[in-house]
Structure formats: structure tokens, C-alpha cells
Tab-separated table of C-alpha atoms in Angstrom:
chain	number	residue	atom	x	y	z
A	5	MET	CA	9.059	7.740	-35.992
A	6	ASP	CA	10.298	10.417	-38.369
A	7	ARG	CA	7.731	12.648	-40.470
A	8	ILE	CA	7.906	14.887	-43.262
A	9	GLU	CA	5.663	17.748	-44.109
A	10	ILE	CA	4.003	17.511	-47.768
A	11	ARG	CA	2.426	20.671	-47.545
A	12	PRO	CA	2.487	23.183	-44.842
A	13	GLY	CA	0.618	22.002	-41.648
A	14	TYR	CA	-0.451	18.753	-43.181
A	15	SER	CA	2.595	16.134	-41.857
A	16	ILE	CA	2.971	12.121	-42.214
A	17	SER	CA	5.256	9.571	-40.852
A	18	LYS	CA	7.361	8.866	-43.522
A	19	VAL	CA	6.948	4.681	-43.092
A	20	ILE	CA	2.937	4.222	-43.494
A	21	LYS	CA	1.574	1.536	-42.615
A	22	GLY	CA	-0.230	-0.368	-45.594
A	23	GLY	CA	-3.419	-1.634	-45.659
A	24	TRP	CA	-3.885	-4.099	-48.953
A	25	HIS	CA	-2.471	-7.190	-46.267
A	26	LEU	CA	-5.731	-6.221	-44.481
A	27	ALA	CA	-8.134	-7.409	-47.733
A	28	GLY	CA	-7.795	-11.278	-46.873
A	29	GLY	CA	-5.746	-12.184	-49.509
A	30	HIS	CA	-2.780	-12.332	-47.365
A	31	GLY	CA	-4.606	-14.897	-44.916
A	32	LYS	CA	-7.613	-14.321	-42.421
A	33	ILE	CA	-7.645	-11.167	-40.712
A	34	ASP	CA	-8.827	-10.948	-37.040
A	35	GLU	CA	-10.778	-7.448	-36.781
A	36	GLN	CA	-9.915	-7.294	-33.131
A	37	GLN	CA	-6.465	-7.559	-33.366
A	38	ALA	CA	-5.919	-5.764	-36.329
A	39	ILE	CA	-7.452	-2.675	-34.758
A	40	GLU	CA	-5.209	-3.434	-31.544
A	41	ASP	CA	-2.270	-3.511	-34.151
A	42	MET	CA	-3.443	-0.254	-35.111
A	43	HIS	CA	-3.149	1.499	-32.197
A	44	ALA	CA	0.595	0.042	-31.533
A	45	PHE	CA	1.573	1.174	-34.524
A	46	VAL	CA	0.211	4.961	-33.600
A	47	GLU	CA	1.915	4.550	-30.518
A	48	ALA	CA	5.226	4.031	-32.399
A	49	GLY	CA	4.463	7.077	-34.502
A	50	ILE	CA	3.626	5.527	-37.363
A	51	THR	CA	0.348	7.601	-37.476
A	52	THR	CA	-0.506	7.296	-41.764
A	53	PHE	CA	-2.312	4.838	-43.077
A	54	ASP	CA	-2.594	4.074	-46.589
A	55	CYS	CA	-5.638	1.631	-48.422
A	56	ALA	CA	-8.201	2.199	-50.980
A	57	ASP	CA	-11.984	1.728	-52.070
A	58	ILE	CA	-11.178	-1.529	-53.682
A	59	TYR	CA	-9.172	-3.345	-50.585
A	60	THR	CA	-12.239	-5.340	-49.559
A	61	GLY	CA	-13.501	-4.606	-45.840
A	62	VAL	CA	-10.063	-2.276	-45.447
A	63	GLU	CA	-11.916	1.203	-45.221
A	64	GLU	CA	-14.418	0.503	-42.720
A	65	LEU	CA	-11.865	-2.274	-40.051
A	66	ILE	CA	-9.801	1.527	-40.081
A	67	GLY	CA	-13.003	3.750	-39.539
A	68	LYS	CA	-14.009	1.313	-37.007
A	69	PHE	CA	-10.429	1.716	-35.487
A	70	LEU	CA	-10.912	5.732	-35.359
A	71	LYS	CA	-14.330	5.228	-33.961
A	72	LYS	CA	-12.921	3.435	-31.128
A	73	TYR	CA	-10.263	5.805	-30.558
A	74	THR	CA	-11.134	8.898	-31.478
A	75	PRO	CA	-12.108	10.252	-27.884
A	76	ALA	CA	-8.399	9.639	-27.270
A	77	ILE	CA	-7.264	11.706	-30.207
A	78	ALA	CA	-9.321	14.204	-29.431
A	79	SER	CA	-8.053	14.288	-26.003
A	80	GLY	CA	-4.011	14.256	-26.946
A	81	GLU	CA	-3.708	11.131	-25.154
A	82	LEU	CA	-3.010	9.606	-29.074
A	83	ALA	CA	-1.037	11.665	-31.931
A	84	PRO	CA	-3.797	12.156	-34.670
A	85	VAL	CA	-4.130	9.877	-37.553
A	86	GLN	CA	-3.271	10.367	-41.352
A	87	VAL	CA	-5.586	7.896	-43.567
A	88	HIS	CA	-4.500	7.974	-47.047
A	89	THR	CA	-7.275	6.185	-49.290
A	90	LYS	CA	-7.509	5.931	-53.107
A	91	TYR	CA	-9.826	6.520	-55.767
A	92	VAL	CA	-9.661	3.068	-58.041
A	93	PRO	CA	-12.788	3.415	-61.228
A	94	ASP	CA	-13.175	-0.033	-62.592
A	95	TYR	CA	-11.586	-0.556	-65.910
A	96	ASN	CA	-15.298	-1.427	-67.057
A	97	ALA	CA	-16.252	2.286	-66.361
A	98	LEU	CA	-13.502	4.407	-66.888
A	99	SER	CA	-15.105	5.573	-70.431
A	100	THR	CA	-18.335	6.862	-68.927
A	101	LEU	CA	-17.423	8.088	-65.922
A	102	THR	CA	-19.428	11.251	-64.478
A	103	LEU	CA	-18.958	13.382	-61.584
A	104	ASP	CA	-21.978	11.837	-60.087
A	105	ASP	CA	-19.911	8.417	-60.271
A	106	THR	CA	-17.156	9.677	-58.531
A	107	THR	CA	-19.075	11.470	-56.093
A	108	LYS	CA	-20.813	8.167	-55.368
A	109	ILE	CA	-17.283	6.504	-54.582
A	110	ILE	CA	-16.154	9.334	-52.736
A	111	ASP	CA	-19.398	9.278	-50.686
A	112	ARG	CA	-18.825	5.396	-50.036
A	113	SER	CA	-15.710	6.132	-48.752
A	114	LEU	CA	-16.434	8.956	-46.326
A	115	LYS	CA	-19.211	6.826	-45.276
A	116	ARG	CA	-16.171	3.643	-44.455
A	117	LEU	CA	-13.891	5.473	-42.738
A	118	GLY	CA	-16.338	7.195	-40.552
A	119	VAL	CA	-15.168	10.890	-41.261
A	120	GLU	CA	-16.453	14.135	-42.356
A	121	ARG	CA	-13.355	14.951	-44.708
A	122	LEU	CA	-10.657	12.180	-46.651
A	123	ASP	CA	-7.228	13.010	-46.072
A	124	LEU	CA	-5.674	12.266	-49.163
A	125	VAL	CA	-7.852	10.775	-52.412
A	126	GLN	CA	-4.806	8.993	-54.568
A	127	PHE	CA	-6.295	9.104	-58.272
A	128	SER	CA	-5.600	5.828	-60.369
A	129	TRP	CA	-5.778	5.608	-63.988
A	130	TRP	CA	-6.022	1.648	-65.067
A	131	ASP	CA	-5.862	2.567	-69.306
A	132	TYR	CA	-4.326	5.760	-70.984
A	133	GLN	CA	-6.781	5.065	-73.721
A	134	PHE	CA	-9.243	5.921	-72.137
A	135	ASP	CA	-8.931	10.071	-71.843
A	136	ASN	CA	-11.320	11.125	-69.778
A	137	TYR	CA	-8.510	11.131	-66.554
A	138	VAL	CA	-8.201	14.802	-66.652
A	139	GLY	CA	-11.550	15.266	-66.574
A	140	THR	CA	-12.339	12.303	-63.702
A	141	ALA	CA	-9.205	14.239	-61.636
A	142	LEU	CA	-11.380	17.680	-62.237
A	143	HIS	CA	-14.223	15.531	-60.398
A	144	LEU	CA	-11.923	15.215	-57.188
A	145	ALA	CA	-10.671	18.611	-57.569
A	146	GLU	CA	-14.900	19.634	-57.268
A	147	LEU	CA	-15.190	17.146	-54.714
A	148	GLN	CA	-12.417	19.162	-52.647
A	149	LYS	CA	-13.981	22.238	-53.172
A	150	GLN	CA	-16.795	20.738	-51.625
A	151	GLY	CA	-14.753	19.928	-48.569
A	152	LYS	CA	-14.958	16.188	-49.111
A	153	ILE	CA	-11.430	15.668	-49.641
A	154	ARG	CA	-8.587	17.738	-48.288
A	155	TYR	CA	-5.695	16.774	-50.786
A	156	ILE	CA	-5.057	15.113	-53.870
A	157	GLY	CA	-2.857	12.831	-54.965
A	158	VAL	CA	-2.364	10.257	-57.773
A	159	THR	CA	-1.214	6.800	-57.938
A	160	ASN	CA	1.462	5.121	-60.690
A	161	PHE	CA	0.764	7.904	-63.124
A	162	ASP	CA	3.985	8.532	-65.279
A	163	ALA	CA	5.109	12.039	-66.011
A	164	GLN	CA	3.093	13.172	-68.959
A	165	HIS	CA	-0.013	12.260	-68.036
A	166	LEU	CA	0.449	13.689	-64.494
A	167	ARG	CA	1.382	16.537	-66.233
A	168	GLU	CA	-1.877	17.088	-68.013
A	169	ILE	CA	-3.593	16.434	-64.903
A	170	LEU	CA	-1.583	19.496	-63.387
A	171	GLU	CA	-2.066	22.073	-66.761
A	172	ALA	CA	-6.488	21.094	-66.105
A	173	GLY	CA	-5.928	22.828	-62.652
A	174	VAL	CA	-5.274	20.135	-60.243
A	175	ASP	CA	-3.018	20.680	-57.368
A	176	VAL	CA	-1.361	17.180	-56.182
A	177	VAL	CA	0.287	16.546	-53.567
A	178	SER	CA	2.057	12.960	-53.882
A	179	ASN	CA	2.278	9.761	-56.488
A	180	GLN	CA	2.282	6.970	-54.934
A	181	VAL	CA	4.604	4.337	-57.097
A	182	GLN	CA	6.172	1.281	-56.984
A	183	TYR	CA	10.107	2.098	-55.881
A	184	SER	CA	12.832	-0.395	-54.904
A	185	ILE	CA	16.319	-1.568	-55.375
A	186	LEU	CA	14.895	-4.077	-57.966
A	187	ASP	CA	12.547	-0.997	-59.368
A	188	HIS	CA	13.929	2.000	-60.383
A	189	ARG	CA	11.697	3.470	-62.594
A	190	PRO	CA	10.150	6.209	-60.941
A	191	GLU	CA	13.711	7.487	-61.728
A	192	SER	CA	13.274	7.351	-65.378
A	193	ASP	CA	10.707	10.036	-65.754
A	194	MET	CA	8.693	11.310	-63.096
A	195	GLU	CA	11.831	12.429	-60.439
A	196	ALA	CA	12.254	15.303	-62.548
A	197	LEU	CA	8.669	16.433	-62.733
A	198	ALA	CA	8.322	15.597	-59.236
A	199	LYS	CA	11.471	17.466	-58.414
A	200	GLU	CA	10.144	21.275	-60.856
A	201	LYS	CA	6.727	20.513	-59.224
A	202	ASN	CA	6.945	19.683	-56.200
A	203	ILE	CA	4.992	16.271	-55.842
A	204	PRO	CA	6.742	13.670	-53.377
A	205	PHE	CA	6.706	10.018	-53.599
A	206	LEU	CA	4.899	7.716	-51.333
A	207	CYS	CA	6.431	4.297	-52.274
A	208	TYR	CA	5.077	1.340	-52.314
A	209	GLY	CA	6.965	-2.271	-52.804
A	210	THR	CA	9.996	-1.091	-51.095
A	211	VAL	CA	10.818	-4.705	-49.826
A	212	ALA	CA	9.306	-6.680	-52.855
A	213	GLY	CA	6.213	-7.798	-50.804
A	214	GLY	CA	8.868	-9.701	-48.422
A	215	PHE	CA	11.341	-10.825	-50.859
A	216	LEU	CA	14.009	-8.299	-49.823
A	217	SER	CA	14.202	-9.433	-46.566
A	218	ASN	CA	17.134	-12.304	-44.628
A	219	ARG	CA	13.795	-15.015	-45.299
A	220	TYR	CA	14.660	-16.000	-49.092
A	221	LEU	CA	18.696	-14.919	-48.804
A	222	ASN	CA	20.178	-18.445	-49.906
A	223	SER	CA	16.712	-19.944	-50.215
A	224	PRO	CA	15.415	-21.780	-53.749
A	225	ASP	CA	13.200	-20.226	-56.388
A	226	PRO	CA	9.906	-20.393	-54.456
A	227	LYS	CA	7.487	-22.865	-56.321
A	228	GLU	CA	4.580	-21.997	-57.262
A	229	PRO	CA	1.369	-21.346	-56.589
A	230	LEU	CA	2.990	-18.544	-54.358
A	231	GLU	CA	1.996	-17.943	-50.517
A	232	ASN	CA	-0.031	-14.453	-52.084
A	233	ARG	CA	-0.453	-12.331	-54.481
A	234	SER	CA	1.926	-9.932	-53.473
A	235	LEU	CA	4.638	-12.516	-53.970
A	236	ILE	CA	3.234	-13.537	-57.249
A	237	LYS	CA	3.406	-9.913	-58.374
A	238	TYR	CA	7.093	-9.212	-56.675
A	239	ARG	CA	8.390	-12.448	-58.203
A	240	LEU	CA	7.692	-11.098	-61.482
A	241	ILE	CA	9.284	-7.851	-60.933
A	242	ILE	CA	12.557	-10.097	-60.012
A	243	ASP	CA	12.495	-11.711	-63.090
A	244	GLU	CA	12.797	-8.311	-65.325
A	245	PHE	CA	15.225	-6.990	-62.504
A	246	GLY	CA	17.785	-10.341	-63.978
A	247	GLY	CA	16.239	-13.021	-62.517
A	248	TYR	CA	16.848	-15.377	-59.225
A	249	LYS	CA	20.423	-15.728	-59.292
A	250	LYS	CA	20.792	-11.527	-59.661
A	251	PHE	CA	18.132	-10.955	-57.147
A	252	GLN	CA	20.603	-13.555	-54.796
A	253	GLU	CA	23.419	-11.621	-55.509
A	254	ALA	CA	21.546	-8.955	-54.499
A	255	LEU	CA	20.229	-9.985	-51.257
A	256	GLU	CA	24.164	-11.013	-50.687
A	257	LEU	CA	24.857	-7.259	-50.685
A	258	LEU	CA	22.090	-5.814	-48.922
A	259	ASN	CA	23.108	-8.481	-46.053
A	260	ASP	CA	26.816	-7.454	-46.023
A	261	ILE	CA	25.446	-3.653	-45.529
A	262	ALA	CA	22.714	-4.536	-42.958
A	263	GLN	CA	25.588	-6.443	-40.587
A	264	LYS	CA	27.319	-3.651	-40.760
A	265	HIS	CA	24.786	-1.086	-39.041
A	266	GLY	CA	23.157	-3.912	-37.260
A	267	VAL	CA	20.088	-4.657	-38.704
A	268	SER	CA	18.139	-6.564	-41.189
A	269	ILE	CA	17.782	-7.004	-45.062
A	270	ALA	CA	14.561	-5.303	-44.691
A	271	GLU	CA	15.938	-2.322	-43.401
A	272	VAL	CA	18.331	-1.747	-45.700
A	273	ALA	CA	15.940	-1.933	-48.326
A	274	SER	CA	13.620	0.531	-46.631
A	275	GLN	CA	16.418	3.177	-46.023
A	276	TYR	CA	17.741	3.278	-49.604
A	277	ILE	CA	14.381	4.428	-50.807
A	278	LEU	CA	14.016	6.636	-47.687
A	279	GLN	CA	17.276	8.002	-48.771
A	280	LYS	CA	16.200	8.857	-52.622
A	281	PRO	CA	15.144	12.124	-53.836
A	282	MET	CA	11.552	13.443	-53.642
A	283	VAL	CA	10.742	10.201	-51.608
A	284	ALA	CA	8.631	11.396	-48.943
A	285	GLY	CA	7.310	7.778	-47.213
A	286	VAL	CA	7.469	4.149	-47.643
A	287	ILE	CA	4.265	2.224	-47.285
A	288	ILE	CA	4.850	-1.030	-45.689
A	289	GLY	CA	2.619	-3.639	-45.623
A	290	ALA	CA	3.623	-4.924	-41.680
A	291	ARG	CA	1.085	-7.755	-40.850
A	292	ASN	CA	0.750	-6.792	-37.237
A	293	LYS	CA	3.215	-5.393	-34.190
A	294	SER	CA	5.158	-7.806	-34.188
A	295	HIS	CA	7.348	-6.131	-36.739
A	296	LEU	CA	7.094	-3.082	-34.986
A	297	GLN	CA	10.774	-3.043	-33.702
A	298	ARG	CA	12.097	-3.491	-37.256
A	299	LEU	CA	10.631	-0.652	-38.721
A	300	GLU	CA	11.879	1.797	-35.650
A	301	GLN	CA	15.066	0.600	-36.387
A	302	LEU	CA	14.983	2.824	-39.397
A	303	THR	CA	15.159	5.864	-37.424
A	304	GLN	CA	18.510	4.626	-35.814
A	305	PHE	CA	21.016	4.510	-39.053
A	306	GLN	CA	21.638	5.709	-42.745
A	307	LEU	CA	23.335	4.269	-45.156
A	308	SER	CA	26.516	5.686	-46.418
A	309	THR	CA	27.591	7.428	-49.436
A	310	ASP	CA	29.819	4.066	-49.883
A	311	ASP	CA	26.635	2.003	-49.237
A	312	VAL	CA	24.476	4.363	-51.858
A	313	PHE	CA	27.371	3.745	-54.543
A	314	GLY	CA	27.276	-0.141	-53.968
A	315	ILE	CA	23.836	-0.556	-54.584
A	316	ARG	CA	23.494	1.956	-57.191
A	317	GLU	CA	27.300	0.492	-58.881
A	318	PHE	CA	25.338	-3.086	-58.619
A	319	ILE	CA	21.703	-2.069	-60.106
A	320	SER	CA	23.356	-0.468	-62.765
A	321	HIS	CA	24.646	-3.974	-64.526
A	322	CYS	CA	20.881	-5.536	-64.161
A	323	PRO	CA	18.496	-5.016	-66.702
A	324	GLY	CA	15.547	-3.819	-65.537
A	325	PRO	CA	12.405	-3.255	-65.323
A	326	LYS	CA	12.267	-0.639	-67.901
A	327	GLY	CA	10.013	2.391	-69.121
A	328	PRO	CA	7.776	4.473	-67.160
A	329	VAL	CA	6.366	4.151	-64.279
A	330	TYR	CA	3.629	1.254	-64.053
A	331	ASP	CA	4.325	0.825	-68.106
A	332	LEU	CA	4.292	-3.199	-67.703
A	333	GLU	CA	1.804	-3.342	-65.436
A	334	ARG	CA	-0.633	-1.494	-67.478
A	335	ASP	CA	-0.796	-3.994	-70.427
A	336	LYS	CA	-3.718	-5.916	-69.731
A	337	GLU	CA	-2.306	-8.940	-72.097
A	338	GLY	CA	1.035	-9.232	-70.368
A	339	LYS	CA	2.440	-11.310	-67.908
A	340	HIS	CA	2.451	-8.026	-65.447
A	341	GLY	CA	-1.204	-7.111	-66.376
A	342	ARG	CA	-3.111	-10.806	-66.586
A	343	ILE	CA	-2.680	-10.859	-62.475
A	344	MET	CA	-4.562	-7.724	-61.758
A	345	ARG	CA	-8.005	-7.488	-60.703
A	346	TYR	CA	-9.363	-4.510	-62.839
A	347	ASN	CA	-13.285	-4.215	-61.356
A	348	LEU	CA	-12.847	-4.264	-57.857
A	349	ASN	CA	-15.578	-1.738	-57.194
A	350	ASP	CA	-18.058	-3.542	-59.645
A	351	ALA	CA	-17.336	-6.699	-57.354
């Protein structure tokens, strides 16, 4: 699997194994099978895992994998693993966060993962009306000085607010953003800052929770209730993109390109984002190792200039989504914000 160095001496796989689907909201999790699947992904070169403090049980699950396979990693039988977690303070705590509060959450992640230092902590902030996001980022910088955190990243920050954190002296190495054929919001304001400050994107939603796949080509609009929260989230993005009919037209275009390269729609959608400026990796929520063969195909083809131009031309006639990164989702009363769960640490 292709790799990229996002800081000198720190490389990640360009395909990152997502962890949200292991939190239980996508079906029952077989712990032993999940650990065996992690091993298979690492053997295939996908050595970077993404998780979060609020993904129920996921840090612990990765911790069990690390405990089991640390001897193999230490001996060189298995490649080193990079674990990217998140710091997502509860909405109810945003106005009162202290260094002690932040330390407790970071210490909890260290304990769950069974490590002495977190590779990358990606900082998230629900609502900018609570203006101590800069102070809280400085809490992470203090814990970095203490040796508890190797690198600090952010999640879903727009350019204006990320710049404030940078100007406060926090060294931010990445920004995890939603970025797909259906959602180009990172290009609206974040891309320029990313290039200026060398802050690459780690991209989720690249296959829109599975919507960008052959499964949905020529299929009717799925009826509610949808199978999981990912589908609920990305079905709303399809509406912003232009609706289900426009989405089907996009799938037809992607399928034509996929057939030319001998791959499927999901691989074209992922490769399109991987070839974007400032993209370091795509986070794929592959539920198990059965997805590995298709993920490995991402190293075997490149989209041509004509392919990329055709996709861009199609997207240029689609209405949205518009605005800065995560702006729609940040409105708690809007249709995107209403599906969020804001106080999972408390829960």
C-alpha cells in the first residue's frame, strides 16, 4: 500500500482503516474477528488506524490488537502501526474545559490503547460560539510537551478557526475533513491554508458511507429507516449535492470510468480524492478483510486527466454542498446537526 510522510520520520498508509463502524452502530461486532481483521489489514500494508475517544469501545479494541501483536511488531514480523485518535469534548463541556479535563480524556485514551504516547490526536470542536477552542488546543500542546502526544491534528476545522490555533503556536500536522465527489467543501477555503502551512487532509466520507458504490447504481432511493447512521448522514449530503437523480447520474459517470480501469465505483471515488492536492490519505470504513482486495487495487491504477476533467465538469453543474468545512453540520437545529450525538464522553 502506498505511504506518505506527513512529518519527517512519520509515515502513514494512504489508505487508513476507519474505526467508526466498530463502535456498534453498524451491526454487532465480533471482537476476535475484528482483531484478526486488523492484523490482515496491517499485513496488506494498511498500517494506519483511525478512531476516537467517543467511538464506543474502539480504542479498547485497537488496544487489544496492539497488546496481542506488539511482539510481532517489535520483532519486525509485522509492520509498525500508527493509531490516530480524536479529542472530542462534549458539547455541554465546551464553555468550562480546563487543562485537567483535557488531561483526563487523553489519559483515558492512553489507557484504552495501552500505549505511553498517542501518535496523533485530532482535535474537534462542536460550536465556535464557545471561543476557548484555542485555549483547549493549547492544552493539547502542553500534553505534547509532557510526552503524552506525538502529533496534534484537527478535525472538521475551517480555515478561519484553524488559523487562530496556528497563530497561538500550536503545531498542527493534519486536518481530518469530509471530502468526496459529493462534497468539495475543503476546496472553498481550507485548501489554500493547507498549502500555505503544509497541513495535509486526512479524508473521511470518501465513499459516502457506501453510497458511492456499485450497490446503489440504478437502485431506487432507499426508504427510511436507513441501515445505519452513516447512510442517514450521507443521504443528506446527496440532497445537498443535487438529489438522488443527480446522484444516479454521478454513479453512471463513475461506473463508465471504473469499467475502463477494471475496478469498481468505490475505487474511482477514492482515487479521485487521493489524487487531490494536499490529500495525504483516505479513511475507509471497511468492515472486514473481505474489502482488502478492492482496497489494494488503489495502488494499481491512476485516473487520467480526462477522467478527472469529466468528473470535475459534472460536479460543476451540481448545487452543493456549499460553504466552509463542516458548516452545515455545525448548526444543531439544522437537518445535518440534528442527527449528531454531542455528549458521548458523558454517556
